[in-house]
Every structure is written in C-alpha cells, then in structure tokens.
Coordinates of C-alpha atoms in Angstrom, one line a residue:
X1 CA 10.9 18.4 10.4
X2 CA 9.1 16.4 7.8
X3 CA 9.2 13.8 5.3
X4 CA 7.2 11.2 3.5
X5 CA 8.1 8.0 1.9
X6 CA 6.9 5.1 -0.4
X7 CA 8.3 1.4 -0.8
X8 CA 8.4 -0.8 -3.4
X9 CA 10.7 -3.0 -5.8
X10 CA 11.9 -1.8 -9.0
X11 CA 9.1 -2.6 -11.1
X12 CA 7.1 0.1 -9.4
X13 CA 9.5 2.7 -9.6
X14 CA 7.5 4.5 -12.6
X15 CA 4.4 4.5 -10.2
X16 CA 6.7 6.0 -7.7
X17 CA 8.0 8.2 -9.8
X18 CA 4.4 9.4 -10.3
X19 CA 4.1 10.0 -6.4
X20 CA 7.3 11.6 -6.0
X21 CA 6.7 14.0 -8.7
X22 CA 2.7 15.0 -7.0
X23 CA 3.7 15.1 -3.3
X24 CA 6.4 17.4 -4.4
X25 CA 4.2 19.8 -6.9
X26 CA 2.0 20.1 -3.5
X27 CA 5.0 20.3 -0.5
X28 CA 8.3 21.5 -2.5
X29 CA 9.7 21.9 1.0
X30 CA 9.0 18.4 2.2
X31 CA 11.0 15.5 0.8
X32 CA 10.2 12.3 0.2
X33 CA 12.1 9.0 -0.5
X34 CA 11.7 5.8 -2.2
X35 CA 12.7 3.0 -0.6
X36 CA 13.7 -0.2 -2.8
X37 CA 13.1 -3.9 -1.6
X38 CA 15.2 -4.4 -4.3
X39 CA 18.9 -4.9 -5.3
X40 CA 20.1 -2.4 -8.4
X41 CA 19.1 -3.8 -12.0
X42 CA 21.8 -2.9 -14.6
X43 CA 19.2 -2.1 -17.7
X44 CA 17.1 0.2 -15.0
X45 CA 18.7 4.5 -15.1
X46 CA 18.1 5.3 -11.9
X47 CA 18.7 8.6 -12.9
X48 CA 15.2 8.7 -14.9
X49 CA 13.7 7.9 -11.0
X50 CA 15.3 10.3 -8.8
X51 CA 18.4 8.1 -7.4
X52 CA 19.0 11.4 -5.2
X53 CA 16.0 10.0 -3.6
X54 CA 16.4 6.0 -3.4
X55 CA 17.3 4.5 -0.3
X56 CA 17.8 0.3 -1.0
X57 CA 17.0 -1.1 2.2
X58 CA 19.7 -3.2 2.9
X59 CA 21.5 -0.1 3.7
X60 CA 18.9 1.6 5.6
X61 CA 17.9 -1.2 8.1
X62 CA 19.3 -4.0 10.4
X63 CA 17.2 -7.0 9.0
X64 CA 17.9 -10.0 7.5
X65 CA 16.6 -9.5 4.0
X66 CA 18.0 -12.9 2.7
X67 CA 16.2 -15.0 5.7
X68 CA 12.7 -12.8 5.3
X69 CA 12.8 -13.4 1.5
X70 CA 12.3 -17.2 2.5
X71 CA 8.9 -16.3 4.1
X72 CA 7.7 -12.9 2.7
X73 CA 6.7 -12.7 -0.6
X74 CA 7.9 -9.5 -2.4
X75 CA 4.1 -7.8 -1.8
X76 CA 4.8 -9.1 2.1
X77 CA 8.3 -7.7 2.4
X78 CA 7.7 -4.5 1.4
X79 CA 5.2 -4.3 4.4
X80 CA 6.6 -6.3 7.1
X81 CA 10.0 -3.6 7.0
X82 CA 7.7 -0.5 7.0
X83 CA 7.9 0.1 10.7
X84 CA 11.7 -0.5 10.5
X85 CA 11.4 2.4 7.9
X86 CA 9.5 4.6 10.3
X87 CA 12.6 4.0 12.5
X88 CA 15.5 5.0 10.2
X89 CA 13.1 8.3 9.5
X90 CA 12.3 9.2 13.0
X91 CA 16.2 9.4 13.2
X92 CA 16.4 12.2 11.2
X93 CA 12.8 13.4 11.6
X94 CA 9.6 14.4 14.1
X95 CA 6.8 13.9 11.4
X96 CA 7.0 11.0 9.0
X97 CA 4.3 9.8 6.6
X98 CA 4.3 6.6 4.6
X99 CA 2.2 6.8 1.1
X100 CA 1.8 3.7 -1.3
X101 CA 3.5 3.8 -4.5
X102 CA 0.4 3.3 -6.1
X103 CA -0.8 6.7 -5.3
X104 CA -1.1 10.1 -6.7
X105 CA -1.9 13.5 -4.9
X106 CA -4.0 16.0 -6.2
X107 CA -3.6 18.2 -3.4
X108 CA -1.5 19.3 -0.2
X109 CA -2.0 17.4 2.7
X110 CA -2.9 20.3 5.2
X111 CA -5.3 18.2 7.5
X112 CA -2.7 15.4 8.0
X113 CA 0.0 17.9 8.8
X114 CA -1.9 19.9 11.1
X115 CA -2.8 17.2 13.0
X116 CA 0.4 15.6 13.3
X117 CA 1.0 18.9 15.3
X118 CA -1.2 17.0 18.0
X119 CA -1.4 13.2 17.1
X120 CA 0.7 10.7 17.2
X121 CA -1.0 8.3 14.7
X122 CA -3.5 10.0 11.6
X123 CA -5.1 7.2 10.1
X124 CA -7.6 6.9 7.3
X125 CA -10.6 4.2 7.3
X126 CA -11.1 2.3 4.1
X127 CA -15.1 3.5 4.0
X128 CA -17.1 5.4 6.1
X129 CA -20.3 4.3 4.9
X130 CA -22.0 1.1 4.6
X131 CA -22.5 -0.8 1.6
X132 CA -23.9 -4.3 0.9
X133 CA -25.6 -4.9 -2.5
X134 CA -24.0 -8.6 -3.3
X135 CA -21.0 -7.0 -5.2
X136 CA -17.7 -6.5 -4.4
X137 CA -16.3 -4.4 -2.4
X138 CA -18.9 -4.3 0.0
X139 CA -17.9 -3.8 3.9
X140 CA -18.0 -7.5 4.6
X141 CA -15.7 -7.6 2.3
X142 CA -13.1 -4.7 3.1
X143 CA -13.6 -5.8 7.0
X144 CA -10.9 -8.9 6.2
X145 CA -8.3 -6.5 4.8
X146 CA -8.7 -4.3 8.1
X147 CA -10.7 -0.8 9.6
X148 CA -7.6 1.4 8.0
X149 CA -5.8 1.3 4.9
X150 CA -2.2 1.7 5.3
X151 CA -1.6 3.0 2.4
X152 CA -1.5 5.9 4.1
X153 CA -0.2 6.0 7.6
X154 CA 0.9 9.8 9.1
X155 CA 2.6 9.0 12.3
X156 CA 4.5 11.9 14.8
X157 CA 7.3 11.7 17.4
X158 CA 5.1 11.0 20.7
X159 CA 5.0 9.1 24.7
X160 CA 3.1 6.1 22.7
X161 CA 5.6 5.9 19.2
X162 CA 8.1 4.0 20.3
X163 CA 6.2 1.0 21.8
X164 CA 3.8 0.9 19.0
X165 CA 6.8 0.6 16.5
X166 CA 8.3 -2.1 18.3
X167 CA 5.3 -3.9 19.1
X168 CA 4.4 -3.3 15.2
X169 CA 7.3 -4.6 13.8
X170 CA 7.6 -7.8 16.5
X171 CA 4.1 -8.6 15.2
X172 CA 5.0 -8.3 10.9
X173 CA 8.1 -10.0 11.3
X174 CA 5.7 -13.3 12.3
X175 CA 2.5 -12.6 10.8
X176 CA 3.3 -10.0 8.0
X177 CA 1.7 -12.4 5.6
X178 CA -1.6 -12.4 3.9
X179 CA -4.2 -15.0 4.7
X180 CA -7.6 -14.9 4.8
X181 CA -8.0 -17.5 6.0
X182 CA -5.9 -17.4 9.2
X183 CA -6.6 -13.7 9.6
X184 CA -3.8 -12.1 8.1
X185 CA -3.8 -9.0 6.1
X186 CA 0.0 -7.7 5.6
X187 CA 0.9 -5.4 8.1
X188 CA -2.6 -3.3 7.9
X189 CA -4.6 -5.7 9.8
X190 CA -2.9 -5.1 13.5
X191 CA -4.2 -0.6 13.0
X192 CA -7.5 -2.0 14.0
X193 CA -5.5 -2.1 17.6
X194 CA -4.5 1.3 17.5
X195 CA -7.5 3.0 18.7
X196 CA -7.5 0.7 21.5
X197 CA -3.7 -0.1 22.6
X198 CA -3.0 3.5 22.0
X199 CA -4.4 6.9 22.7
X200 CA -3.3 10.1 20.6
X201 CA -4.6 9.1 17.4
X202 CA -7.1 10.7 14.9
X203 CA -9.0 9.2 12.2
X204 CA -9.1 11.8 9.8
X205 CA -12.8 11.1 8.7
X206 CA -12.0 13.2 5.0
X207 CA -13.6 11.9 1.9
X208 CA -10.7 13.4 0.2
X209 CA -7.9 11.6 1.6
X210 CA -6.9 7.9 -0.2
X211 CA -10.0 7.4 -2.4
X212 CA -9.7 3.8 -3.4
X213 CA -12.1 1.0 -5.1
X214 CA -13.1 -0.2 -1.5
X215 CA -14.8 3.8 -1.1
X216 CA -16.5 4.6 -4.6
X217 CA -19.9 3.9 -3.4
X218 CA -19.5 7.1 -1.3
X219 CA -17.4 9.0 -3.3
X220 CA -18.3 11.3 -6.5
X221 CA -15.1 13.1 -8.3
X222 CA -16.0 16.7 -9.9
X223 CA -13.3 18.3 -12.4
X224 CA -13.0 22.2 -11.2
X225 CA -10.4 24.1 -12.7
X226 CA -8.3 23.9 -9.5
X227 CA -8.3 20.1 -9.5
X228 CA -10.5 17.8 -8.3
X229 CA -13.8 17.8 -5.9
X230 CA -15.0 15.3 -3.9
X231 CA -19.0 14.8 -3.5
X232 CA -18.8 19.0 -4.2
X233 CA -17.0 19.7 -0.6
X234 CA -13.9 18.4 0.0
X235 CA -10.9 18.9 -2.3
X236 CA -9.3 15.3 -3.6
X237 CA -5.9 15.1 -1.9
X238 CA -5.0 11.8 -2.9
X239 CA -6.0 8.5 -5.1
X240 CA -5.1 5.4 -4.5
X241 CA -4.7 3.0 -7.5
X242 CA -4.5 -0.2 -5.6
X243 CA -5.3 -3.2 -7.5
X244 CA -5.3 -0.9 -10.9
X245 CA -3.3 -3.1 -13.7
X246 CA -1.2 -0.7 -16.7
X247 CA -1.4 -4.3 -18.7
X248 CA -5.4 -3.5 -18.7
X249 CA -5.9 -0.2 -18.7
X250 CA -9.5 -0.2 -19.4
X251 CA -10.5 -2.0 -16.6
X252 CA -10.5 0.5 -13.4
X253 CA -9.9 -2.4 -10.7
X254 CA -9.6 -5.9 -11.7
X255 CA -11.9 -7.6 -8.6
X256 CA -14.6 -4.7 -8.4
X257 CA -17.8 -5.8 -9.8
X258 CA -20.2 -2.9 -8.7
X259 CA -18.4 0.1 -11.1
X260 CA -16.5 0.1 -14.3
X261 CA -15.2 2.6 -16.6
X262 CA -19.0 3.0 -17.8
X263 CA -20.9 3.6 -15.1
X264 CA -18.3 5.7 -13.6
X265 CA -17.1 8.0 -16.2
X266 CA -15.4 10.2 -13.5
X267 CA -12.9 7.6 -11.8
X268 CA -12.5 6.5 -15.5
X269 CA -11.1 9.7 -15.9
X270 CA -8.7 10.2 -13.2
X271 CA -7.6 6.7 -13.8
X272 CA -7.2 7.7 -17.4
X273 CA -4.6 10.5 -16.5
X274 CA -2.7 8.2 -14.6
X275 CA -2.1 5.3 -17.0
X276 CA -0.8 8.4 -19.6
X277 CA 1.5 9.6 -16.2
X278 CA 2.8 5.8 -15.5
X279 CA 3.7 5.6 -19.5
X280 CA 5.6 8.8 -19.6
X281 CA 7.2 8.0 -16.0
X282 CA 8.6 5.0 -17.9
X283 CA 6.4 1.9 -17.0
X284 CA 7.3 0.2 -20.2
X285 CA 10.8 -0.1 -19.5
X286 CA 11.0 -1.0 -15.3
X287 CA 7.5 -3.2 -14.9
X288 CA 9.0 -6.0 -16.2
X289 CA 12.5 -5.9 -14.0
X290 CA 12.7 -8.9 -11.8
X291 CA 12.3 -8.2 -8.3
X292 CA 15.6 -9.5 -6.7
X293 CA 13.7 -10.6 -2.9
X294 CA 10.6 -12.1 -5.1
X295 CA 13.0 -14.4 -7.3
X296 CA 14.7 -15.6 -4.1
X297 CA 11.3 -16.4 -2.2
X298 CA 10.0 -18.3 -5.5
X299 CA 13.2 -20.3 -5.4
X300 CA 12.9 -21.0 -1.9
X301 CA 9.2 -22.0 -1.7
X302 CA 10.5 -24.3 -4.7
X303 CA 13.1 -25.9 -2.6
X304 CA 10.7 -26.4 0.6
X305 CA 8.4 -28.5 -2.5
X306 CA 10.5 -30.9 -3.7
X307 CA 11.6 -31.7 -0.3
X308 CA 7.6 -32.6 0.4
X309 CA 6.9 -36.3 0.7
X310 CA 5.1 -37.3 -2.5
X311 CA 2.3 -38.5 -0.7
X312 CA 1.8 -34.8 0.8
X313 CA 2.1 -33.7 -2.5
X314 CA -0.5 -36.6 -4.2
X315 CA -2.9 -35.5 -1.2
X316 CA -2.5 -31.7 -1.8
X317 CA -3.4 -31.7 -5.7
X318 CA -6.0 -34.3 -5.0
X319 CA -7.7 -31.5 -2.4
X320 CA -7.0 -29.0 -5.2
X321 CA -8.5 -31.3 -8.1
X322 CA -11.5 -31.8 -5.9
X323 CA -11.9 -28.0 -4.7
X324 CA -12.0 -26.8 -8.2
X325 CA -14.5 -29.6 -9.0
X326 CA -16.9 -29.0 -6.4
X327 CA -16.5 -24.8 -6.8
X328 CA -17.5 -25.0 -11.3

C-alpha cells in the first residue's frame, strides 16, 4: 500500500493544501496526510484544509515536543521528526513518500512508484549539471545544503529500512540543526551517506522530478496542452517553491541572483499560477498564525540570554559590531 505525506505548522497549511489538492488530481487512489508541528489555532477551519487529513504530531509520535522545541527551531523540528513520521507510516504501509509543503505536482509520479517496486531509498539530486558563473546558486553553493534534496524522499519497506531510520533519526535528534558553519543542513545533509552506508537505492536522475531554484540553469519549462515539459522530453512532475515568499510575489526566489521573473518568463509563469493557488487555498488568513513549537523556542533561546554573563554578551555584540563593520 501507499501513501505520501507533507509537514509543516499551521501557517503553511494553504501551501499544503495546494499539494494535497495536486498529488490527489494525479493518484486519487493514494492518500496523503499533513502532519502539523503545530498545536490547533482557534481562528484557523480546519475544515477549509482537509482535517480528515491532519495528523498533529504529538499524537502520532513518541517524542518530546516541549524538550525539542528548546533546541529546534520550528524550520528544524519539522525535519528532525520526519523519520519518526516514516515510522508511524510504515505501520500502516509498504511504500511511503515524503513531499515538502512547498510543492506542487503537475504530473503522476510513475517513475518513483515503479521503482519503489525495487528500491528501498528513490532520491532526487539537487542538480545534475555543473554550474559556476559567480551567482548564486552555483554547485559550490548547493554542495553545503547536501547531494539530495529531501524535499522529496520515496522510501519502501526493505533488509536496509529499518537501520537507516533509526540511525536517521539518532543523528537529527543531535544535529538536526542548520549551520553552515559547523556542517549542518537539517536533516538533508546525512542522504549524502545513503549511497554509501546503504545499498538498494536509486537516484532517479529525471529532470522532471522537484525542479527547484538550485536546478534552473538546466532546466527549461514548455506549456503543452497536457501540462508542462521539461527541456522538450520529460513531463514536469513536480515544482518545488522553496525559498519562494507569497509577501513578494514578483520576486521568483528571494537569494537567486542568476534568474528573475525577466529573464525567465517560463518559471515566472508557473510561479505565477501558484501564488493565485496559495491565495485561493487561503494564505491570507493561516500565514500569519503563530506557530505554537516556534513561540516556545523564541522564548526559550530568550531565557538561555538573559541568563548570559554580561560580559559574554558585551563581547558578542562587540564581534557583531565589528563583523558588520569590516563586511560594508
């Protein structure tokens, strides 16, 4: 059996929404679920976001949400319980795929399917073609987030599952934080392992499959009167928004500084049709709910603070003062 699944809080539930309502035009037969970091807000309907369909997580998985909301931020959280996730759906299922909420499919995902059949682990690189021109994002660039996006990850019951869930989790539930510096890219950053810790995996090496900012060098959308072609061969299956802003909906990624909506008329058009599908999904009224798990970690990195010496905290903003000096 199948399913698929997204996570987020409830300010994304209109992006969800969004998701939900593509996967299923593509796969009426498969479901999929939103699972919500999140506690209930009283002035969101839930009804207007398929509640048949939310899962909170604090009902789905045996984690201390309170405790991890003192070290994750929200962005963090919703990775680090992803393989927990897995878990709760491999109870009930045999094929399970996670998909971003910031994602919309064009088109069903056959490939990934079919090779669940035989893999274990389908991922999808972030680019499969060089690019280095002194904007951003080059491959330099994309190689501190990670090989493989994981905004998609198709994983199957298999020998190798079971271990790389547990060793997955182990890993997020001390490093699921981002830092460049230290190496640390959510919970993407530990796939690079996969093809070497593990064995039944495929990278499915399709120019349709999550076409993101980091891939647009490579990638060329064609409106057919089917949908959407990629580079005239391969049918789009899915976009991924990430780091697309409905505040700013003229600017198609808000740190990409090769492409804009100019020079790129096509992605200005898909991106186009989602901002009007996030505004009728009802972006206006969830974006600005407070995230339950994000209020307690500001409140706690607060605390931690003003318990700081003041000479820590002198030193600190000095550095800062200095670094932005030194950076003009």
């Amino acid at each position: 059996m199948k399913v698929a699944y997204t996570i987020c809080a409830n300010n994304y539930l209109a992006s969800a929404k969004v998701l939900k309502e593509s996967f299923t035009k593509h796969h009426p037969e498969i479901p999929l679920f939103i699972v919500l970091v999140d506690k209930k807000d009283p002035a969101i309907n839930y009804n207007d976001f398929y509640s048949e369909s939310i899962l909170f997580i604090d009902e789905i998985v045996d984690l201390d949400m309170e405790a991890l909301s003192h070290k994750f931020s929200i962005a963090e959280l919703c990775t680090t319980v992803k393989p927990f996730v897995f878990k709760y759906f491999f109870s009930k299922y045999d094929k399970v795929v996670y998909i971003d909420p910031d994602i919309k499919v064009y088109a069903p995902f056959t490939d990934c399917w079919e090779a669940l059949e035989k893999y274990t682990f389908v991922l999808t690189p972030h680019l499969m073609n060089p690019v280095d021109d002194g904007k951003i994002p080059s491959d330099f660039y994309t190689l501190r987030t990670g090989i493989f996006n994981l905004g998609f990850l198709g994983l199957a019951q298999g020998d190798e599952l079971e271990r790389f869930l547990n060793w997955w989790g182990e890993r997020l539930l001390v490093y699921g934080y981002t830092n460049w510096d230290k190496g640390m890219f959510y919970d993407q950053i530990w796939a690079n392992y996969i093809p070497v810790m593990f064995n039944n995996y495929l990278i499915l090496k399709h120019y349709g499959y999550n076409v993101a900012n980091w891939n647009w060098h490579e990638r060329t959308l064609t409106k057919t009167g089917d949908g959407w072609m990629v580079n005239d061969k391969y049918p789009l299956t899915f976009f991924h928004f990430s780091s697309y802003r409905y505040h700013t909906p003229m600017v198609l990624c808000n740190y990409n500084t090769r492409y804009n909506r100019f020079s790129r008329p096509d992605i200005a058009e898909v991106v186009d049709e989602y901002y009007t599908g996030l505004k009728a999904a009802g972006a206006d009224a969830v974006m600005k709910s407070p995230a339950y798990y994000q209020q307690k970690y500001n409140a706690h990195e607060l605390k931690m603070l003003a318990a700081r010496p003041l000479k820590e905290k002198m030193r600190n903003r000095l550095s800062k003062m200095v670094e932005r000096y030194f950076s003009s």
